[in-house]
Amino acid sequence: DADVTQTPRNRITKTGKRIMLECSQTKGHDRMYWYRQDPGLGLRLIYYSFDVKDINKGEISDGYSVSRQAQAKFSLSLESAIPNQTALYFCATSGTGGTGTEAFFGQGTRLTVV
Amino acid sequence: GQQLNQSPQSMFIQEGEDVSMNCTSSSIFNTWLWYKQDPGEGPVLLIALYKAGELTSNGRLTAQFGITRKDSFLNISASIPSDVGIYFCAGQPGGSNCKLTFGKGTLLTVNP
């Protein structure tokens, strides 16, 4: 089983619809992240959470919200999806301190907004 | 904000050739990471670098943390077809700031 699991893997939704992407992890990490990937733009940070009570905006948070339901769960919501939110979304986790802060990624959710 | 310049954007090489790609930053990082992404998958960590000047290998892959802490390179020796994919560098400021800044990736194509 994957350490970082994203659901769904693929989703097509209509403009204006609300959609939630879910992420769960078994790595025991406190830190979780949501990234968006677009061709030629690399990975851009949407939101991140250092622990259950800590949520922070990333560089492209407009149009998105998140919820950290537990240490192992971090969900991303699009309240009213628009076509330019069509992208590949990745959840990631990382440990804290020392030489263990590298991020581990889920397999991604391909979202298409029509 | 911090910016990473990764080059080249893409490479087309013959099997058996060596490959080199690099990243430069406008600011200092305390950690440099190199990831590979296969089509339809999430990025997978290849090498992590934690000290300026550090040179680390993972099989045919070698990466170095630049002494200025503003750059890093990744070398792949004797490329094989399964090396195909997108390679990303990422930098982490360190301390309480664990956010990663990613380069835009290098698309590697290996011709058999």
Coordinates of N, CA and C in Angstrom, one line a residue:
Chain A
D1 N 0.8 -1.2 0.0 CA 0.0 0.0 0.0 C 0.9 1.2 0.0
A2 N 0.4 2.3 -0.7 CA 1.1 3.5 -0.8 C 1.1 4.2 0.6
D3 N 2.3 4.9 0.9 CA 2.4 5.7 2.1 C 1.5 6.9 2.1
V4 N 1.3 7.5 0.9 CA 0.5 8.7 0.8 C -0.6 8.4 -0.3
T5 N -1.8 8.4 0.1 CA -2.9 7.9 -0.8 C -3.8 9.1 -1.1
Q6 N -4.1 9.3 -2.4 CA -5.0 10.3 -2.8 C -6.2 9.7 -3.5
T7 N -7.4 10.3 -3.2 CA -8.6 9.9 -3.9 C -9.4 11.1 -4.2
P8 N -10.1 11.1 -5.4 CA -10.0 10.1 -6.4 C -8.7 10.3 -7.2
R9 N -8.4 9.4 -8.1 CA -7.2 9.5 -9.0 C -7.5 10.3 -10.2
N10 N -8.7 10.3 -10.6 CA -9.2 11.1 -11.8 C -10.6 11.6 -11.5
R11 N -10.8 12.8 -11.9 CA -12.2 13.4 -11.7 C -12.5 14.4 -12.8
I12 N -13.7 14.3 -13.3 CA -14.2 15.3 -14.3 C -15.4 16.0 -13.6
T13 N -15.4 17.3 -13.5 CA -16.4 18.0 -12.9 C -16.9 19.2 -13.7
K14 N -18.0 19.7 -13.4 CA -18.5 20.9 -14.2 C -18.2 22.2 -13.5
T15 N -18.1 23.2 -14.3 CA -17.8 24.6 -13.7 C -18.9 24.9 -12.7
G16 N -18.4 25.5 -11.5 CA -19.4 25.9 -10.5 C -19.6 24.8 -9.4
K17 N -19.2 23.6 -9.7 CA -19.4 22.5 -8.7 C -18.4 22.6 -7.6
R18 N -18.8 22.1 -6.5 CA -17.8 21.9 -5.4 C -17.2 20.5 -5.4
I19 N -15.9 20.5 -5.2 CA -15.3 19.2 -5.3 C -14.2 19.1 -4.2
M20 N -14.1 17.9 -3.6 CA -13.1 17.7 -2.6 C -12.1 16.6 -3.0
L21 N -10.8 16.9 -2.8 CA -9.8 15.9 -3.0 C -9.2 15.5 -1.7
E22 N -9.1 14.2 -1.5 CA -8.7 13.7 -0.2 C -7.3 13.1 -0.2
C23 N -6.6 13.2 0.9 CA -5.3 12.7 1.1 C -5.2 12.0 2.4
S24 N -4.6 10.8 2.5 CA -4.3 10.2 3.8 C -2.9 9.6 3.7
Q25 N -2.3 9.6 4.9 CA -0.9 9.1 4.9 C -0.7 8.2 6.1
T26 N 0.2 7.2 5.9 CA 0.6 6.3 6.9 C 2.0 6.4 7.4
K27 N 2.6 7.6 7.0 CA 4.0 7.8 7.4 C 4.2 8.4 8.8
G28 N 3.1 8.8 9.4 CA 3.2 9.4 10.7 C 3.8 10.8 10.7
H29 N 3.8 11.4 9.6 CA 4.3 12.8 9.4 C 3.4 13.8 9.9
D30 N 3.9 14.9 10.5 CA 3.1 16.0 11.0 C 2.7 16.9 9.8
R31 N 3.6 17.1 8.9 CA 3.5 18.1 7.9 C 2.9 17.5 6.6
M32 N 1.9 18.2 6.1 CA 1.2 17.8 4.9 C 1.0 19.0 3.9
Y33 N 1.0 18.7 2.6 CA 1.0 19.8 1.6 C 0.1 19.4 0.5
W34 N -0.4 20.4 -0.2 CA -1.1 20.3 -1.5 C -0.4 21.1 -2.5
Y35 N 0.0 20.4 -3.6 CA 0.6 21.1 -4.7 C -0.3 20.9 -6.0
R36 N -0.1 21.9 -6.9 CA -0.7 21.8 -8.2 C 0.4 21.8 -9.2
Q37 N 0.2 20.9 -10.3 CA 1.2 20.8 -11.3 C 0.5 21.1 -12.7
D38 N 1.1 22.0 -13.4 CA 0.7 22.4 -14.7 C 1.8 22.2 -15.7
P39 N 1.6 21.8 -16.9 CA 2.7 21.6 -17.8 C 3.6 22.8 -17.9
G40 N 4.9 22.6 -17.8 CA 5.9 23.7 -17.9 C 6.0 24.6 -16.7
L41 N 5.1 24.4 -15.7 CA 5.2 25.3 -14.5 C 5.7 24.6 -13.3
G42 N 6.0 23.3 -13.4 CA 6.5 22.6 -12.2 C 5.4 22.5 -11.2
L43 N 5.8 22.3 -9.9 CA 4.9 22.1 -8.8 C 4.7 23.4 -8.0
R44 N 3.5 23.8 -7.8 CA 3.3 25.1 -7.0 C 2.4 24.8 -5.8
L45 N 2.8 25.4 -4.7 CA 2.2 25.1 -3.4 C 0.9 25.8 -3.2
I46 N -0.1 25.0 -2.9 CA -1.5 25.6 -2.7 C -1.7 25.9 -1.2
Y47 N -1.6 24.9 -0.3 CA -1.7 25.1 1.1 C -0.7 24.1 1.8
Y48 N -0.4 24.4 3.0 CA 0.4 23.4 3.8 C 0.0 23.5 5.3
S49 N 0.2 22.4 6.0 CA -0.2 22.3 7.4 C 0.9 21.6 8.2
F50 N 1.4 22.3 9.2 CA 2.5 21.7 10.0 C 2.0 20.8 11.1
D51 N 0.7 20.9 11.5 CA 0.1 20.0 12.4 C -1.4 20.2 12.3
V52 N -2.2 19.5 13.1 CA -3.6 19.5 12.9 C -4.2 20.9 13.1
K53 N -3.6 21.7 14.0 CA -4.1 23.0 14.3 C -3.5 24.1 13.5
D54 N -2.7 23.8 12.5 CA -1.9 24.8 11.8 C -2.1 24.6 10.3
I55 N -2.7 25.7 9.7 CA -3.0 25.7 8.2 C -2.4 27.0 7.7
N56 N -1.7 26.9 6.6 CA -1.0 28.0 6.0 C -1.3 28.1 4.5
K57 N -1.4 29.3 3.9 CA -1.6 29.5 2.5 C -0.2 29.3 1.8
G58 N -0.3 28.7 0.6 CA 0.9 28.7 -0.2 C 0.9 29.8 -1.2
E59 N 1.6 29.6 -2.3 CA 1.7 30.7 -3.3 C 0.5 30.8 -4.2
I60 N -0.4 29.8 -4.3 CA -1.6 29.9 -5.2 C -2.8 29.4 -4.5
S61 N -3.2 30.0 -3.3 CA -4.3 29.5 -2.5 C -5.7 30.0 -3.0
D62 N -5.7 31.1 -3.8 CA -7.0 31.6 -4.2 C -7.9 30.6 -4.9
G63 N -9.2 30.4 -4.4 CA -10.1 29.5 -5.1 C -10.0 28.1 -4.5
Y64 N -9.2 27.9 -3.4 CA -9.0 26.6 -2.8 C -9.2 26.8 -1.3
S65 N -9.6 25.7 -0.6 CA -9.6 25.7 0.9 C -9.2 24.3 1.3
V66 N -8.7 24.2 2.5 CA -8.3 22.9 3.0 C -8.8 22.6 4.4
S67 N -8.8 21.3 4.8 CA -9.2 20.9 6.1 C -8.2 19.8 6.5
R68 N -7.7 20.0 7.8 CA -6.8 18.9 8.3 C -7.6 18.2 9.4
Q69 N -8.2 17.1 9.0 CA -9.2 16.4 9.9 C -8.5 15.6 11.0
A70 N -7.3 15.2 10.7 CA -6.5 14.4 11.6 C -5.0 14.5 11.2
Q71 N -4.1 14.0 12.0 CA -2.7 14.0 11.6 C -2.5 13.3 10.2
A72 N -3.3 12.3 10.0 CA -3.1 11.5 8.7 C -4.0 12.0 7.6
K73 N -4.8 13.0 7.7 CA -5.7 13.3 6.7 C -5.7 14.8 6.4
F74 N -5.6 15.1 5.1 CA -5.6 16.5 4.7 C -6.3 16.6 3.4
S75 N -7.5 17.4 3.3 CA -8.3 17.4 2.1 C -8.2 18.8 1.5
L76 N -8.4 18.8 0.2 CA -8.4 20.1 -0.6 C -9.7 20.2 -1.2
S77 N -10.3 21.4 -1.1 CA -11.6 21.7 -1.7 C -11.6 22.8 -2.7
L78 N -12.3 22.7 -3.7 CA -12.6 23.7 -4.7 C -14.1 24.1 -4.5
E79 N -14.3 25.2 -3.9 CA -15.7 25.6 -3.6 C -16.6 25.7 -4.8
S80 N -16.0 26.3 -5.9 CA -16.7 26.5 -7.1 C -15.7 26.4 -8.2
A81 N -15.6 25.2 -8.7 CA -14.6 24.9 -9.7 C -14.7 25.7 -11.0
I82 N -13.5 26.1 -11.5 CA -13.5 26.8 -12.8 C -12.5 26.1 -13.7
P83 N -12.6 26.3 -15.0 CA -11.8 25.5 -16.0 C -10.3 25.7 -15.8
N84 N -9.8 26.9 -15.3 CA -8.4 27.0 -15.2 C -7.8 26.3 -13.9
Q85 N -8.7 25.6 -13.2 CA -8.3 24.8 -12.1 C -8.0 23.3 -12.6
T86 N -8.2 23.1 -13.9 CA -7.9 21.8 -14.5 C -6.4 21.6 -14.3
A87 N -5.9 20.6 -13.7 CA -4.5 20.4 -13.4 C -4.4 19.0 -12.7
L88 N -3.1 18.7 -12.5 CA -2.7 17.5 -11.7 C -2.4 18.0 -10.3
Y89 N -3.1 17.4 -9.3 CA -2.9 17.8 -7.9 C -2.2 16.7 -7.1
F90 N -1.2 17.2 -6.3 CA -0.5 16.2 -5.5 C -0.5 16.6 -4.0
C91 N -0.7 15.6 -3.2 CA -0.5 15.7 -1.8 C 0.8 15.2 -1.4
A92 N 1.4 15.8 -0.4 CA 2.8 15.4 0.1 C 2.8 15.5 1.6
T93 N 3.8 14.7 2.2 CA 4.0 14.8 3.6 C 5.5 14.9 3.9
S94 N 5.9 15.4 5.0 CA 7.3 15.4 5.4 C 7.4 15.4 6.9
G95 N 8.5 14.9 7.3 CA 8.8 14.8 8.7 C 9.3 16.2 9.2
T96 N 9.9 16.2 10.4 CA 10.3 17.5 11.0 C 11.8 17.4 11.5
G97 N 12.5 18.4 11.2 CA 13.9 18.6 11.7 C 14.9 17.7 11.1
G98 N 16.2 18.1 11.4 CA 17.3 17.3 11.0 C 17.4 16.9 9.5
T99 N 17.7 15.7 9.3 CA 17.8 15.3 7.9 C 16.6 14.5 7.5
G100 N 15.4 14.8 8.0 CA 14.2 14.1 7.6 C 13.1 14.9 7.1
T101 N 13.4 16.0 6.5 CA 12.3 17.0 6.1 C 12.0 16.9 4.6
E102 N 12.5 15.9 3.9 CA 12.2 15.8 2.5 C 10.7 15.3 2.3
A103 N 10.1 15.7 1.2 CA 8.7 15.5 1.0 C 8.5 14.2 0.3
F104 N 7.4 13.5 0.6 CA 7.0 12.2 -0.1 C 5.6 12.5 -0.7
F105 N 5.4 12.1 -1.9 CA 4.2 12.5 -2.7 C 3.3 11.3 -2.9
G106 N 2.0 11.7 -3.0 CA 1.0 10.7 -3.4 C 1.1 10.6 -4.9
Q107 N 0.2 9.7 -5.5 CA 0.2 9.4 -6.9 C -0.5 10.5 -7.8
G108 N -1.2 11.4 -7.1 CA -1.8 12.5 -7.8 C -3.3 12.3 -8.1
T109 N -4.0 13.4 -8.3 CA -5.4 13.4 -8.8 C -5.4 14.3 -10.0
R110 N -5.9 13.7 -11.1 CA -6.0 14.5 -12.3 C -7.5 15.0 -12.3
L111 N -7.6 16.4 -12.3 CA -8.8 17.0 -12.2 C -9.1 17.8 -13.5
T112 N -10.2 17.6 -14.1 CA -10.7 18.3 -15.3 C -12.0 19.0 -15.0
V113 N -12.0 20.3 -15.2 CA -13.2 21.1 -15.0 C -13.7 21.5 -16.4
V114 N -14.9 21.1 -16.7 CA -15.5 21.4 -18.0 C -16.6 22.5 -17.9
Chain B
G1 N 9.4 36.3 -3.9 CA 9.7 34.9 -3.3 C 10.8 34.2 -4.0
Q2 N 11.2 33.1 -3.4 CA 12.3 32.4 -3.9 C 12.0 31.8 -5.3
Q3 N 13.0 31.8 -6.2 CA 12.9 31.3 -7.5 C 14.0 30.3 -7.8
L4 N 13.6 29.2 -8.5 CA 14.6 28.2 -8.9 C 14.6 28.2 -10.4
N5 N 15.8 28.3 -11.0 CA 16.0 28.1 -12.4 C 16.6 26.8 -12.7
Q6 N 15.8 25.9 -13.4 CA 16.3 24.6 -13.7 C 16.6 24.5 -15.2
S7 N 17.7 23.9 -15.5 CA 18.1 23.8 -16.9 C 18.8 22.5 -17.2
P8 N 18.7 21.9 -18.4 CA 17.9 22.4 -19.5 C 16.4 22.0 -19.2
Q9 N 15.5 22.6 -20.0 CA 14.1 22.3 -19.9 C 13.8 20.9 -20.4
S10 N 14.6 20.4 -21.5 CA 14.4 19.1 -22.0 C 15.7 18.6 -22.6
M11 N 15.9 17.3 -22.7 CA 17.1 16.7 -23.2 C 16.7 15.5 -24.0
F12 N 17.3 15.3 -25.2 CA 17.1 14.1 -26.0 C 18.5 13.4 -26.1
I13 N 18.7 12.3 -25.6 CA 20.0 11.6 -25.6 C 19.9 10.2 -26.1
Q14 N 21.0 9.6 -26.4 CA 21.1 8.2 -26.8 C 21.4 7.4 -25.6
E15 N 20.8 6.2 -25.6 CA 21.1 5.3 -24.5 C 22.6 5.1 -24.3
G16 N 23.1 5.1 -23.1 CA 24.5 5.0 -22.8 C 25.2 6.3 -22.5
E17 N 24.6 7.4 -22.9 CA 25.2 8.7 -22.7 C 25.0 9.2 -21.3
D18 N 25.9 10.1 -20.9 CA 25.8 10.7 -19.6 C 24.9 12.0 -19.7
V19 N 24.2 12.3 -18.6 CA 23.3 13.5 -18.6 C 23.7 14.4 -17.4
S20 N 23.6 15.7 -17.6 CA 23.8 16.6 -16.5 C 22.7 17.7 -16.5
M21 N 22.1 18.0 -15.4 CA 21.1 19.0 -15.3 C 21.4 19.8 -14.0
N22 N 21.0 21.1 -13.9 CA 21.3 21.8 -12.7 C 20.2 22.8 -12.4
C23 N 20.3 23.3 -11.2 CA 19.4 24.3 -10.6 C 20.1 25.4 -9.9
T24 N 19.7 26.6 -10.2 CA 20.3 27.8 -9.5 C 19.1 28.5 -8.8
S25 N 19.5 29.1 -7.6 CA 18.5 29.8 -6.8 C 18.9 31.2 -6.6
S26 N 17.9 32.1 -6.4 CA 18.1 33.5 -6.1 C 18.4 33.7 -4.6
S27 N 18.2 32.6 -3.8 CA 18.5 32.7 -2.4 C 19.1 31.4 -1.9
I28 N 19.5 31.4 -0.7 CA 20.2 30.2 -0.1 C 19.2 29.2 0.4
F29 N 19.5 27.9 0.1 CA 18.8 26.8 0.7 C 19.7 26.0 1.6
N30 N 19.1 25.4 2.6 CA 19.8 24.5 3.5 C 19.7 23.0 3.1
T31 N 18.7 22.7 2.2 CA 18.5 21.4 1.7 C 18.2 21.4 0.2
W32 N 18.8 20.6 -0.5 CA 18.5 20.4 -1.9 C 18.0 19.0 -2.1
L33 N 16.9 18.8 -2.9 CA 16.4 17.5 -3.2 C 16.2 17.4 -4.7
W34 N 16.4 16.1 -5.2 CA 16.1 15.8 -6.6 C 15.1 14.7 -6.6
Y35 N 14.1 15.0 -7.5 CA 13.0 14.0 -7.7 C 12.9 13.6 -9.1
K36 N 12.3 12.4 -9.3 CA 11.9 12.0 -10.7 C 10.4 11.7 -10.7
Q37 N 9.8 12.1 -11.8 CA 8.4 11.9 -12.0 C 8.2 11.1 -13.3
D38 N 7.6 9.9 -13.1 CA 7.2 9.1 -14.3 C 5.8 9.5 -14.7
P39 N 5.4 9.3 -16.0 CA 4.1 9.7 -16.4 C 3.0 9.1 -15.6
G40 N 2.0 10.0 -15.2 CA 0.9 9.5 -14.4 C 1.2 9.2 -12.9
E41 N 2.4 9.5 -12.5 CA 2.8 9.2 -11.1 C 3.2 10.5 -10.4
G42 N 3.3 10.3 -9.1 CA 3.9 11.4 -8.3 C 5.4 11.4 -8.3
P43 N 6.0 12.6 -8.0 CA 7.5 12.6 -7.9 C 8.0 11.7 -6.8
V44 N 9.1 11.1 -7.2 CA 9.8 10.2 -6.2 C 11.1 10.7 -5.9
L45 N 11.5 10.7 -4.6 CA 12.8 11.3 -4.2 C 13.9 10.4 -4.7
L46 N 14.9 11.1 -5.3 CA 16.1 10.4 -5.8 C 17.3 10.5 -4.8
I47 N 17.5 11.8 -4.5 CA 18.7 12.1 -3.7 C 18.4 13.4 -2.8
A48 N 18.8 13.3 -1.6 CA 18.7 14.5 -0.7 C 20.1 15.0 -0.3
L49 N 20.3 16.3 -0.3 CA 21.6 16.9 0.1 C 21.4 17.8 1.2
Y50 N 22.2 17.8 2.2 CA 22.0 18.6 3.4 C 23.1 19.5 3.8
K51 N 24.3 19.3 3.1 CA 25.4 20.2 3.5 C 26.1 20.8 2.2
A52 N 26.4 22.1 2.3 CA 27.1 22.7 1.2 C 28.4 21.9 0.8
G53 N 28.5 21.7 -0.5 CA 29.7 20.9 -0.9 C 29.5 19.4 -1.0
E54 N 28.4 19.0 -0.4 CA 28.1 17.5 -0.3 C 27.9 16.9 -1.7
L55 N 28.5 15.8 -1.9 CA 28.4 15.0 -3.2 C 27.8 13.7 -2.8
T56 N 26.7 13.3 -3.3 CA 26.0 12.1 -2.9 C 25.6 11.3 -4.2
S57 N 25.8 10.0 -4.1 CA 25.4 9.1 -5.2 C 24.4 8.1 -4.8
N58 N 23.6 7.8 -5.8 CA 22.5 6.8 -5.7 C 22.5 5.9 -7.0
G59 N 23.3 4.9 -7.0 CA 23.5 4.1 -8.2 C 24.2 4.9 -9.3
R60 N 23.5 5.1 -10.4 CA 24.1 5.8 -11.5 C 23.9 7.3 -11.4
L61 N 23.2 7.7 -10.4 CA 22.9 9.2 -10.1 C 23.9 9.8 -9.1
T62 N 24.4 11.0 -9.4 CA 25.2 11.7 -8.5 C 24.7 13.1 -8.5
A63 N 24.6 13.7 -7.3 CA 24.1 15.0 -7.1 C 25.1 15.8 -6.2
Q64 N 25.2 17.1 -6.4 CA 26.0 17.9 -5.5 C 25.3 19.1 -5.0
F65 N 25.6 19.5 -3.8 CA 25.1 20.7 -3.2 C 26.2 21.8 -3.4
G66 N 25.9 22.8 -4.1 CA 26.8 23.8 -4.4 C 27.4 24.5 -3.1
I67 N 28.6 25.0 -3.1 CA 29.2 25.5 -1.9 C 28.6 26.9 -1.6
T68 N 28.0 27.6 -2.6 CA 27.3 28.8 -2.3 C 25.9 28.6 -1.7
R69 N 25.5 27.4 -1.7 CA 24.1 27.0 -1.3 C 23.0 27.5 -2.1
K70 N 23.4 28.0 -3.3 CA 22.4 28.6 -4.2 C 22.3 27.7 -5.5
D71 N 23.0 26.6 -5.5 CA 22.9 25.7 -6.7 C 23.1 24.3 -6.4
S72 N 22.7 23.4 -7.4 CA 22.9 22.0 -7.2 C 22.8 21.4 -8.6
F73 N 23.5 20.3 -8.8 CA 23.4 19.6 -10.1 C 23.2 18.1 -9.9
L74 N 22.6 17.5 -10.9 CA 22.4 16.1 -10.9 C 23.0 15.5 -12.2
N75 N 23.8 14.5 -12.0 CA 24.3 13.7 -13.2 C 23.8 12.3 -13.2
I76 N 23.5 11.8 -14.4 CA 23.1 10.5 -14.6 C 24.1 9.9 -15.6
S77 N 24.7 8.8 -15.2 CA 25.7 8.2 -16.0 C 25.1 7.0 -16.7
A78 N 25.6 6.7 -17.9 CA 25.3 5.5 -18.7 C 23.7 5.4 -18.8
S79 N 23.1 6.4 -19.3 CA 21.6 6.4 -19.3 C 21.0 5.1 -20.0
I80 N 19.8 4.8 -19.5 CA 19.1 3.6 -20.0 C 17.6 4.1 -20.2
P81 N 16.9 3.4 -21.0 CA 15.5 3.8 -21.4 C 14.6 4.1 -20.2
S82 N 14.8 3.4 -19.1 CA 13.9 3.7 -18.0 C 14.2 5.0 -17.2
D83 N 15.3 5.6 -17.6 CA 15.6 7.0 -17.1 C 14.7 8.0 -17.6
V84 N 13.9 7.7 -18.6 CA 12.9 8.7 -19.2 C 12.0 9.2 -18.1
G85 N 11.8 10.5 -18.1 CA 10.9 11.1 -17.1 C 11.2 12.6 -16.9
I86 N 10.5 13.2 -16.0 CA 10.8 14.6 -15.6 C 11.5 14.6 -14.3
Y87 N 12.6 15.3 -14.3 CA 13.5 15.4 -13.1 C 13.3 16.8 -12.5
F88 N 13.0 16.9 -11.3 CA 12.8 18.2 -10.6 C 13.8 18.4 -9.5
C89 N 14.3 19.6 -9.4 CA 15.1 19.9 -8.2 C 14.1 20.7 -7.3
A90 N 14.5 20.7 -6.0 CA 13.7 21.4 -5.0 C 14.6 21.9 -3.9
G91 N 14.4 23.1 -3.4 CA 15.2 23.6 -2.3 C 14.3 23.9 -1.1
Q92 N 14.9 23.8 0.0 CA 14.2 24.0 1.3 C 15.1 24.9 2.1
P93 N 14.5 26.1 2.6 CA 15.3 27.0 3.4 C 15.8 26.5 4.7
G94 N 15.1 25.6 5.3 CA 15.6 25.0 6.6 C 15.0 25.7 7.8
G95 N 15.4 25.2 8.9 CA 14.9 25.7 10.2 C 13.4 25.4 10.3
S96 N 12.6 26.4 10.7 CA 11.2 26.2 10.8 C 10.5 26.3 9.5
N97 N 11.2 26.7 8.5 CA 10.6 26.8 7.1 C 10.9 25.6 6.3
C98 N 9.9 24.7 6.2 CA 10.2 23.4 5.5 C 9.5 23.4 4.1
K99 N 9.0 24.6 3.7 CA 8.4 24.6 2.4 C 9.4 24.3 1.3
L100 N 9.0 23.5 0.3 CA 9.9 23.3 -0.8 C 9.5 24.2 -2.0
T101 N 10.6 24.7 -2.6 CA 10.4 25.4 -3.9 C 10.9 24.6 -5.0
F102 N 10.1 24.3 -6.0 CA 10.5 23.4 -7.1 C 11.0 24.1 -8.3
G103 N 11.9 23.5 -9.0 CA 12.2 24.0 -10.3 C 11.1 23.5 -11.3
K104 N 11.2 24.0 -12.5 CA 10.1 23.6 -13.5 C 10.3 22.3 -14.2
G105 N 11.4 21.7 -13.9 CA 11.6 20.3 -14.4 C 12.5 20.2 -15.6
T106 N 13.1 19.1 -15.8 CA 13.9 18.7 -17.0 C 13.3 17.5 -17.5
L107 N 12.7 17.5 -18.8 CA 12.2 16.3 -19.4 C 13.3 15.6 -20.1
L108 N 13.5 14.4 -19.7 CA 14.6 13.6 -20.3 C 14.0 12.5 -21.2
T109 N 14.4 12.4 -22.4 CA 14.1 11.4 -23.3 C 15.3 10.6 -23.7
V110 N 15.3 9.3 -23.6 CA 16.4 8.4 -23.9 C 16.1 7.6 -25.1
N111 N 16.8 7.7 -26.2 CA 16.6 6.9 -27.4 C 17.4 5.6 -27.3
P112 N 16.7 4.5 -27.4 CA 17.4 3.2 -27.3 C 18.4 3.0 -28.5

